[in-house]
XYZ file of C-alpha atoms in Angstrom:
606
model
C 0.000 0.000 0.000
C 1.005 3.625 -0.336
C 2.143 5.338 2.829
C -0.765 7.135 4.457
C -3.471 5.510 2.331
C -6.590 3.918 3.652
C -6.980 0.263 2.855
C -10.646 0.851 2.206
C -12.377 2.559 -0.676
C -12.916 6.211 0.234
C -16.225 7.999 0.198
C -16.528 9.584 -3.233
C -17.352 13.122 -2.127
C -17.696 15.427 -5.119
C -17.294 18.556 -3.025
C -13.622 17.936 -2.303
C -12.628 18.973 -5.823
C -14.600 22.215 -5.861
C -11.590 24.294 -4.767
C -9.718 23.306 -7.911
C -12.595 23.154 -10.402
C -15.361 25.556 -11.290
C -18.966 24.399 -11.566
C -18.423 22.972 -15.010
C -19.216 19.307 -14.693
C -16.966 16.751 -13.116
C -19.666 14.201 -13.902
C -17.552 12.139 -16.290
C -14.786 11.808 -13.716
C -17.076 10.598 -10.936
C -18.939 8.198 -13.213
C -15.633 6.733 -14.363
C -14.463 6.402 -10.770
C -17.697 4.586 -9.935
C -17.127 2.191 -12.846
C -13.578 1.524 -11.645
C -14.908 0.761 -8.178
C -17.480 -1.662 -9.572
C -14.878 -3.447 -11.673
C -12.586 -3.833 -8.669
C -15.450 -5.314 -6.651
C -16.047 -7.795 -9.459
C -12.505 -9.033 -8.965
C -10.924 -7.637 -12.092
C -8.459 -5.553 -10.091
C -5.852 -7.897 -8.676
C -3.800 -6.915 -5.648
C -0.386 -5.618 -6.592
C 1.892 -4.625 -3.766
C 3.737 -1.329 -3.732
C 5.821 -0.365 -0.716
C 6.540 3.290 -0.127
C 8.407 4.076 3.082
C 9.447 7.400 4.584
C 13.176 8.073 4.405
C 15.458 10.888 5.475
C 16.572 13.611 3.083
C 20.051 12.169 2.741
C 18.783 8.864 1.376
C 16.409 10.629 -1.000
C 19.194 12.819 -2.337
C 21.489 9.807 -2.694
C 18.835 8.117 -4.828
C 18.399 11.319 -6.830
C 22.140 11.501 -7.536
C 22.142 7.873 -8.682
C 19.122 8.378 -10.965
C 20.772 11.491 -12.394
C 23.838 9.454 -13.421
C 26.013 10.933 -10.659
C 26.615 7.870 -8.481
C 30.319 8.760 -8.584
C 29.573 11.613 -6.176
C 28.398 9.031 -3.638
C 31.048 6.392 -4.264
C 33.880 8.908 -4.587
C 35.222 7.096 -7.648
C 36.505 8.899 -10.719
C 33.859 7.569 -13.100
C 34.285 9.218 -16.466
C 30.572 9.301 -17.322
C 29.778 11.185 -14.120
C 32.638 13.624 -14.664
C 31.583 14.142 -18.281
C 28.010 14.816 -17.196
C 29.088 17.417 -14.638
C 31.162 19.211 -17.261
C 28.075 19.879 -19.423
C 25.775 21.421 -16.816
C 24.343 24.917 -17.075
C 24.449 27.313 -14.131
C 20.997 26.401 -12.789
C 21.529 22.676 -13.393
C 24.836 22.710 -11.506
C 23.168 24.633 -8.664
C 20.483 21.916 -8.437
C 23.141 19.193 -8.242
C 25.102 21.141 -5.658
C 21.998 21.623 -3.510
C 21.231 17.865 -3.493
C 24.852 16.962 -2.872
C 25.070 19.427 0.033
C 22.019 17.836 1.655
C 23.467 14.366 1.132
C 26.874 15.238 2.607
C 25.303 17.040 5.580
C 23.201 13.967 6.394
C 26.102 11.579 5.964
C 28.321 13.643 8.267
C 25.598 13.637 10.924
C 25.379 9.851 10.644
C 29.200 9.506 10.637
C 28.855 7.081 7.744
C 32.025 7.968 5.875
C 33.999 10.935 4.679
C 32.527 12.735 1.693
C 34.028 14.939 -0.979
C 33.832 18.683 -0.575
C 31.392 20.216 -3.029
C 34.096 22.688 -4.112
C 36.215 19.785 -5.344
C 33.361 18.508 -7.496
C 32.560 21.774 -9.248
C 36.106 23.089 -9.307
C 35.328 26.005 -7.017
C 38.390 27.798 -5.695
C 38.918 28.219 -1.969
C 38.080 31.901 -2.164
C 34.753 31.250 -3.876
C 32.095 31.129 -1.143
C 28.993 30.634 -3.284
C 27.980 28.915 -6.454
C 26.812 32.032 -8.282
C 30.293 32.840 -9.551
C 30.781 29.541 -11.389
C 30.977 30.523 -15.084
C 28.524 28.080 -16.635
C 26.305 29.430 -19.413
C 23.276 27.952 -21.164
C 24.194 26.161 -24.362
C 22.955 26.557 -27.869
C 22.622 23.569 -30.169
C 26.141 24.177 -31.447
C 27.532 24.310 -27.927
C 28.155 28.075 -27.912
C 26.908 30.213 -24.997
C 23.633 32.039 -25.524
C 22.791 35.488 -24.229
C 19.532 35.492 -22.290
C 16.687 37.770 -23.327
C 13.672 38.812 -21.290
C 10.212 37.891 -22.615
C 8.780 40.457 -24.993
C 5.435 40.564 -23.197
C 3.740 39.361 -20.092
C 0.969 36.756 -20.372
C -2.601 37.958 -20.362
C -4.597 36.551 -17.448
C -8.290 36.276 -16.718
C -9.890 37.042 -13.377
C -12.021 33.920 -13.573
C -9.087 31.603 -14.169
C -5.516 32.006 -13.030
C -4.306 29.774 -15.835
C -2.589 31.707 -18.600
C -5.145 32.610 -21.239
C -3.977 33.513 -24.730
C -6.034 34.253 -27.784
C -6.157 30.865 -29.566
C -5.857 32.628 -32.918
C -2.373 33.816 -31.941
C 0.290 31.124 -31.804
C 3.085 31.447 -29.279
C 6.586 30.412 -30.292
C 8.511 27.771 -28.363
C 12.268 27.373 -28.565
C 14.228 24.334 -27.413
C 17.617 25.976 -27.889
C 18.037 27.226 -24.308
C 17.670 25.348 -21.031
C 14.139 25.887 -19.662
C 15.447 26.560 -16.156
C 17.701 29.343 -17.452
C 14.720 31.235 -18.888
C 12.772 31.533 -15.616
C 12.186 35.187 -14.699
C 11.017 36.629 -11.333
C 7.411 36.967 -12.533
C 7.285 33.195 -13.072
C 7.880 32.605 -9.352
C 4.723 34.373 -8.180
C 2.758 32.152 -5.832
C -0.657 31.104 -7.033
C -3.569 30.646 -4.649
C -7.030 29.161 -5.143
C -6.169 28.078 -8.653
C -9.243 27.103 -10.606
C -9.182 25.050 -13.766
C -11.728 25.725 -16.474
C -12.927 22.967 -18.744
C -13.042 25.260 -21.790
C -10.454 24.032 -24.254
C -10.095 27.603 -25.559
C -7.794 28.401 -22.615
C -5.121 26.255 -24.247
C -2.847 28.442 -26.361
C -1.490 27.435 -29.714
C 2.248 26.831 -29.699
C 4.606 26.754 -32.643
C 7.969 25.074 -32.163
C 10.777 27.155 -33.591
C 12.854 24.901 -35.832
C 16.554 25.752 -35.834
C 18.986 24.905 -38.633
C 19.573 21.593 -36.854
C 15.942 20.599 -37.341
C 13.873 18.768 -34.736
C 14.734 15.438 -33.122
C 12.144 12.983 -31.830
C 12.814 10.448 -29.078
C 13.107 7.533 -31.503
C 15.714 9.414 -33.557
C 18.471 8.891 -30.959
C 20.316 5.749 -29.887
C 19.347 4.054 -26.619
C 22.677 5.061 -25.069
C 22.164 8.720 -25.876
C 18.543 8.575 -24.663
C 19.862 7.220 -21.364
C 21.963 10.366 -21.066
C 18.946 12.472 -22.060
C 17.128 10.993 -19.036
C 19.987 11.894 -16.704
C 20.015 15.449 -17.999
C 16.204 15.692 -17.981
C 16.051 14.810 -14.284
C 18.700 17.414 -13.479
C 16.984 20.010 -15.673
C 13.529 19.249 -14.215
C 14.916 19.638 -10.695
C 16.623 22.898 -11.639
C 13.391 24.080 -13.291
C 11.360 23.418 -10.139
C 14.079 25.007 -7.981
C 14.020 28.132 -10.156
C 10.245 28.350 -9.654
C 10.587 27.807 -5.908
C 8.682 24.502 -6.054
C 9.620 21.244 -4.366
C 10.033 18.352 -6.788
C 8.171 15.588 -5.002
C 8.477 11.938 -5.875
C 7.555 8.584 -4.409
C 10.171 6.127 -3.248
C 9.044 2.737 -4.521
C 10.838 -0.167 -2.901
C 8.968 -3.177 -4.201
C 6.480 -3.795 -6.962
C 4.976 -7.206 -7.475
C 3.027 -7.951 -10.623
C 1.994 -11.032 -12.546
C 4.755 -12.852 -14.418
C 2.556 -14.098 -17.258
C -0.713 -13.291 -18.963
C -1.898 -9.954 -20.384
C -3.411 -7.840 -17.631
C -1.480 -6.854 -14.514
C 1.820 -7.722 -16.229
C 4.619 -5.168 -16.516
C 5.266 -3.570 -19.897
C 8.840 -4.891 -19.977
C 7.658 -8.468 -19.347
C 5.001 -8.219 -22.050
C 7.524 -6.831 -24.528
C 10.032 -9.586 -23.792
C 7.350 -12.129 -24.703
C 6.044 -10.202 -27.723
C 9.494 -9.631 -29.231
C 9.955 -13.370 -29.557
C 7.027 -13.289 -31.981
C 7.539 -9.841 -33.511
C 11.149 -8.595 -33.167
C 11.488 -4.900 -32.474
C 8.030 -4.503 -30.948
C 7.854 -1.314 -28.863
C 4.242 -1.447 -27.661
C 2.656 -4.617 -26.181
C 0.726 -6.496 -28.861
C -2.443 -6.752 -26.767
C -2.437 -2.971 -26.305
C -1.861 -2.463 -30.031
C -4.746 -4.778 -30.857
C -7.158 -3.010 -28.492
C -6.255 0.346 -30.028
C -6.565 -1.077 -33.533
C -10.007 -2.496 -32.764
C -11.232 0.846 -31.444
C -9.738 2.821 -34.342
C -11.351 0.530 -36.901
C -14.878 0.486 -35.470
C -15.201 2.730 -32.424
C -14.013 6.251 -33.234
C -17.497 7.391 -34.271
C -19.349 5.532 -31.505
C -21.224 8.045 -29.349
C -19.822 8.130 -25.822
C -16.843 5.916 -26.652
C -14.618 5.606 -23.565
C -17.353 7.236 -21.439
C -20.213 4.726 -21.785
C -19.129 1.525 -20.020
C -19.596 -1.934 -21.398
C -21.218 -4.693 -19.362
C -18.974 -5.423 -16.359
C -19.704 -9.145 -16.522
C -19.128 -9.281 -20.282
C -15.834 -7.360 -19.962
C -14.698 -9.761 -17.267
C -15.592 -12.759 -19.446
C -13.776 -11.276 -22.470
C -10.727 -10.594 -20.370
C -10.563 -14.204 -19.180
C -10.948 -15.487 -22.734
C -8.238 -13.121 -23.983
C -5.846 -14.356 -21.317
C -6.172 -17.898 -22.602
C -6.495 -17.364 -26.368
C -4.719 -14.141 -27.392
C -1.194 -15.525 -27.610
C -2.451 -18.476 -29.665
C -4.208 -16.115 -32.111
C -7.493 -17.919 -31.509
C -9.373 -15.073 -29.838
C -12.420 -13.885 -31.837
C -12.255 -10.076 -31.958
C -15.528 -9.810 -33.897
C -17.557 -10.430 -30.752
C -15.899 -7.540 -28.870
C -18.220 -4.541 -28.807
C -16.721 -1.074 -28.978
C -17.606 -0.108 -25.403
C -16.229 -3.436 -24.169
C -12.958 -2.825 -26.039
C -12.745 0.633 -24.440
C -13.332 -0.949 -21.014
C -10.590 -3.505 -21.624
C -8.208 -0.763 -22.785
C -8.751 1.243 -19.599
C -8.488 -1.903 -17.492
C -5.127 -2.726 -19.072
C -3.815 0.753 -18.210
C -5.249 0.676 -14.699
C -3.889 -2.744 -13.822
C -0.293 -2.161 -14.851
C 1.908 -3.056 -11.833
C 3.263 0.504 -11.939
C 1.448 3.466 -13.516
C 2.076 4.274 -17.151
C 3.655 7.563 -16.077
C 5.664 5.805 -13.324
C 4.978 5.661 -9.601
C 8.068 7.700 -8.728
C 7.006 10.877 -10.486
C 3.214 10.871 -10.159
C 3.447 13.658 -7.511
C 5.515 15.766 -9.934
C 2.768 15.534 -12.555
C 0.087 16.873 -10.223
C 2.428 19.521 -8.795
C 3.020 21.081 -12.199
C -0.680 22.023 -12.356
C -1.256 22.838 -8.700
C 1.836 25.044 -8.309
C 2.412 26.438 -11.816
C -0.221 28.715 -13.349
C 1.249 29.510 -16.769
C 0.489 26.889 -19.360
C 3.813 27.398 -21.143
C 5.690 26.564 -17.922
C 3.361 23.612 -17.279
C 4.168 22.336 -20.758
C 7.915 22.683 -20.199
C 7.713 20.700 -16.931
C 5.537 18.067 -18.604
C 8.007 17.878 -21.493
C 10.863 17.007 -19.131
C 8.735 14.437 -17.288
C 8.017 12.718 -20.614
C 11.766 12.653 -21.356
C 12.221 10.827 -18.010
C 9.930 7.938 -18.905
C 11.425 4.489 -19.562
C 11.267 3.467 -23.238
C 8.387 0.997 -22.789
C 6.262 3.506 -20.877
C 6.967 6.338 -23.302
C 6.248 4.264 -26.415
C 3.013 2.900 -24.935
C 1.924 6.369 -23.805
C 2.641 7.690 -27.297
C 0.407 5.030 -28.870
C -2.372 5.801 -26.379
C -2.235 9.578 -26.866
C -2.188 9.195 -30.656
C -5.417 7.195 -30.366
C -7.024 9.714 -27.973
C -6.234 12.504 -30.421
C -8.228 10.587 -33.063
C -11.135 10.212 -30.632
C -11.219 13.976 -30.034
C -10.999 14.699 -33.768
C -14.285 12.766 -34.195
C -16.088 14.821 -31.544
C -18.985 15.760 -33.850
C -20.021 12.112 -34.105
C -18.868 10.546 -30.826
C -19.717 13.588 -28.630
C -16.365 13.277 -26.834
C -14.593 16.611 -26.434
C -10.984 17.000 -25.353
C -12.169 17.718 -21.807
C -14.548 14.712 -21.789
C -11.779 12.341 -22.876
C -9.377 13.847 -20.349
C -11.841 13.423 -17.482
C -12.380 9.760 -18.385
C -8.701 8.853 -18.720
C -7.461 10.815 -15.688
C -8.583 8.365 -12.969
C -7.242 5.437 -14.990
C -3.829 7.055 -15.449
C -3.230 9.056 -12.291
C -5.284 7.600 -9.450
C -3.185 4.581 -8.668
C -5.357 1.536 -7.968
C -8.640 3.428 -7.958
C -10.024 1.267 -5.166
C -7.452 2.712 -2.743
C -7.437 6.318 -3.918
C -6.973 8.666 -0.979
C -8.456 12.104 -0.497
C -5.361 13.911 -1.758
C -5.715 12.042 -5.037
C -9.401 12.868 -5.176
C -8.675 16.572 -4.699
C -6.341 16.329 -7.660
C -9.162 15.180 -9.950
C -9.350 18.386 -11.971
C -5.567 18.727 -11.991
C -5.033 15.255 -13.429
C -7.703 15.852 -16.068
C -5.897 19.021 -17.086
C -2.627 17.051 -17.350
C -4.268 14.530 -19.686
C -5.630 17.427 -21.717
C -2.125 18.871 -22.078
C -0.756 15.445 -23.021
C -3.333 14.997 -25.787
C -3.244 18.540 -27.163
C 0.534 19.015 -27.184
C 1.711 15.444 -27.762
C 3.629 16.286 -30.937
C 5.724 18.771 -28.948
C 6.283 16.350 -26.066
C 7.975 13.690 -28.235
C 10.556 16.201 -29.446
C 13.912 16.092 -27.637
C 14.906 19.651 -26.621
C 17.924 20.784 -28.633
C 19.774 22.033 -25.549
C 19.714 18.491 -24.121
C 21.138 17.074 -27.363
C 23.875 19.697 -27.238
C 24.712 18.590 -23.702
C 24.791 14.936 -24.768
C 27.288 15.857 -27.502
C 29.491 17.639 -24.969
C 29.128 14.717 -22.561
C 30.246 12.261 -25.250
C 33.180 14.481 -26.193
C 34.253 14.810 -22.557
C 34.007 11.037 -22.059
C 36.110 10.423 -25.185
C 38.753 12.877 -23.993
C 38.861 11.231 -20.569
C 39.248 7.818 -22.174
C 42.102 9.068 -24.363
C 43.930 10.406 -21.320
C 43.548 7.085 -19.538
C 44.746 5.090 -22.543
C 47.893 7.200 -22.806
C 49.315 5.368 -19.800
C 48.393 1.875 -20.921
C 51.178 0.454 -23.116
C 49.350 -2.768 -23.909
C 46.347 -0.843 -25.163
C 48.622 1.379 -27.263
C 50.104 -1.704 -28.910
C 46.618 -3.049 -29.619
C 45.575 0.261 -31.111
C 48.669 0.353 -33.330
C 47.894 -3.127 -34.626
C 44.248 -2.264 -35.258
C 45.330 0.938 -36.959
C 47.553 -0.993 -39.363
C 44.796 -3.492 -40.130
C 41.810 -1.233 -40.451
C 42.065 2.452 -39.719
C 44.781 3.575 -42.149
C 42.701 3.010 -45.305
C 39.857 4.959 -43.696
C 42.193 7.824 -42.856
C 43.455 7.954 -46.436
C 39.884 8.122 -47.592
C 39.090 10.935 -45.171
C 42.200 12.796 -46.252
C 40.987 12.594 -49.852
C 37.724 14.288 -48.868
C 38.072 18.113 -48.908
C 36.733 20.361 -46.177
C 32.937 20.707 -46.386
C 32.546 17.496 -48.374
C 30.958 14.409 -46.799
C 30.700 10.896 -48.104
C 27.216 9.472 -47.665
C 26.776 5.701 -47.680
C 23.569 4.092 -48.964
C 23.804 0.268 -48.665
C 20.305 -0.303 -50.096
C 20.915 1.753 -53.245
C 22.628 0.580 -56.424
C 25.081 3.450 -55.937
C 26.249 2.693 -52.436
C 28.108 5.923 -51.699
C 28.395 9.470 -52.923
C 30.581 12.458 -52.084
C 28.447 15.527 -51.386
C 29.757 19.084 -51.419
C 27.937 20.947 -48.638
C 27.029 24.608 -48.668
C 24.993 26.773 -46.304
C 21.752 25.820 -48.086
C 22.174 22.039 -48.314
C 19.474 20.191 -46.386
C 19.198 16.506 -45.524
C 16.219 16.153 -47.882
C 18.325 17.517 -50.746
C 20.803 14.656 -50.304
C 17.960 12.138 -50.124
C 16.510 13.532 -53.356
C 19.886 13.320 -55.075
C 20.301 9.660 -54.159
C 16.802 8.877 -55.380
C 17.510 10.652 -58.651
C 20.840 8.867 -59.152
C 19.220 5.520 -58.350
C 15.874 6.054 -60.080
C 16.342 2.881 -62.096
C 16.225 -0.367 -60.183
C 15.441 1.294 -56.863
C 13.886 -1.017 -54.294
C 10.864 -0.033 -52.182
C 13.042 -0.111 -49.063
C 15.341 2.584 -50.425
C 12.506 5.056 -51.042
C 11.521 5.611 -47.400
C 14.903 6.387 -45.902
C 16.527 8.980 -43.692
C 20.058 10.279 -43.222
C 21.743 9.115 -40.030
C 24.615 10.872 -38.312
C 26.642 8.124 -36.636
C 29.680 8.377 -34.375
C 31.853 11.294 -33.380
C 30.065 13.050 -30.518
C 26.737 11.248 -30.977
C 25.747 7.596 -30.892
C 23.209 7.538 -33.693
C 20.998 10.414 -34.793
C 18.299 10.329 -37.455
C 18.292 13.782 -39.046
C 15.224 15.904 -39.703
C 14.776 16.325 -43.506
C 15.015 20.113 -42.943
C 18.385 19.876 -41.191
C 21.087 22.076 -42.700
C 23.885 19.573 -43.200
C 26.825 21.998 -43.032
C 25.783 23.068 -39.523
C 25.721 19.475 -38.299
C 29.017 18.772 -40.073
C 30.701 21.650 -38.227
C 29.366 20.402 -34.860
C 30.353 16.778 -35.551
C 33.055 16.640 -38.261
C 34.064 13.055 -37.395
C 30.631 11.538 -37.950
C 29.738 9.053 -40.643
C 26.646 9.618 -42.796
C 24.427 6.704 -43.756
C 21.102 6.379 -45.563
C 18.838 3.721 -44.112
C 15.161 3.147 -43.206
C 14.021 5.040 -40.133
C 13.544 2.927 -37.029
C 9.837 2.375 -36.474
C-alpha cells in the first residue's frame, strides 16, 4: 500500500474537488471512478503490492544523484561518465546538483557514515569562492556556444475567472528548445498562485509553434538508446533545476517493491510483455495486446457516441478478459464479438492494472504539482516535457500510442460527442489515481488537476515527443568529454597502445586515407540499399538533408527497391551515438558540430 493511504475505498465526495474546479461538470470523472470501483469489486483488479516508506533527506538525495547518473559523487570514484556529465551542466543545473549533494553530505556527516568529498572539489570552485553564483557556466545553444539570455517580450494575459494563462487561440506562441528551460525563468514566473481554478473550456489552451533551428527537430526515436539514457539523466537534473528556479519542491515517491503477474496480459509489466512479444515480432515497442485493443477501437469505435465514457457490461468485460488471457497468444481469440464499449473498457483496465502506472509511480506527484503550483500553461508544458523525457522506453512508447489514439477520438467529436475535456476526465482516474479502489483524499482533490494534465498530453503530444535541442547539445558535450577522458587514460596503458597500433595498421589507415581525400565541407554518404552505395556531397549553407535524399533517389531512379525510397540520413559516431536527421536539417551546420561523424542512408527505425 502507499504510505498514508486507507486500505478501504474512500467515500466519493464530489465537493472535495470544488476548490480546484469551477462548476463545469466533473460528472464524467465521478462516473468513471464509480465504474472503476465496480470493476474492482467484481474481482478484475488484482492486488499488486507497492511499498513506499518514509526516508530521510540524505537517502532521498542519494537516490536522486544515482538516478541522475552521478553515483560517482556518492562512491567517490573517478567515473568518467559522471565527470563528463558534470562538465556539461548549465548554471541552474549545476546549482540543483550542488543543492542535493550538500544535503546528502550534511546527512552523511551527521550519521558519521564515511567521509565525503567537498562540493568545491566537485565543481572546481576555488577556496576563495564562497557561493555557487560565480561559477561561469552558461546555457548552451545547439552548437555548444553560450547564448545570451533575453527577457520575454510581453507578459501573459490573465483572466480574473481563471488564473491559468489565457492567450487568444488565434495567436500562436513560439517555443524554442535551444536554451535550457530553467535558465529562462524570470522573477514573474515565481509568483505564488492561490485558489487556482481550472476551467474545462479548451479555448484556454494556447497554440504553440515550435521554432525549428537549422539543426531541425529530433524525436525520441531518432536517438540511440545510449544517448537517450543520457537524455534521461540530464532531464532529471533540468527538471529539478526548473522546479528550484520556480521555488517549487520536486516531489516523488520512493518505490521499494512492486509485485506484478509474471505471465498473462493484464497486470503484467510492460517490460515483461515486450520480452514475450518480441519473440514473436522482433522490435516490438508497444505490447501487442495494447496495439490490438487500439486497432479495434480505431477501426470500429471512433465514431461511436460516448466511446470511452459509456461503459460496457462489467460481466461481459470480465468474461472477455478471461478469454483473452487464454487465447490471445495463440491467435485464436475472436475479436468480432468484442463490442466497442467493451474494447474501451478492456483498454482502460489494461492501463489501470499495470503493476506501476504508465507515467511511473516515482514521479506521479511531480505531474500533479506542475498544475497545482504552476499557473502559466507554457511553464506547465515545459515541466511536462521534461517528465516525458524521463519515462522508460516501454512507458513512453506505450503512452505515445495511447495519446495518438485519444487525439483521433477527439478529432471525431462531432459524431462521438467526446470533447478534449470529456476524454481527459475519463482517462485521468485510470492514469493518475493509482489503484482506484485505494485512492486517498489527496488524489481525489487532484481530480481536476489530473484531467488538465491529460488534456495537455493529448493537445501538445507532438511537442512532447521532441527532444529539446539544448539536451542534445549537452549529450554531444558529454560524449566528447568522455572520449577525452578515455584518451587520457589510454595514454598510460602500453598494452592498449600496442593493440591500437595493430588495429590501426589493419583497419584504420585506409579509412584515414579516404578521409584525407575528402576536402573540407565534403561528406561521403553511404547508402547500402541503393545501387550506388556511396556518394561524395559538397555541402554549402543551403544544403538540407532532404536535398541529399533527393539526389540519391535521382541517381538511383532505375532499379530502386521499395526499401530505399523511405529512408533517412543518419549521423553516426563522433560526438553522438546515432541520430536520425530531420529532412530540414542544414547539413553543413551538423558537419561543423560533428566533423568526425559518418553519414548513412537507411530506413528510419519504427
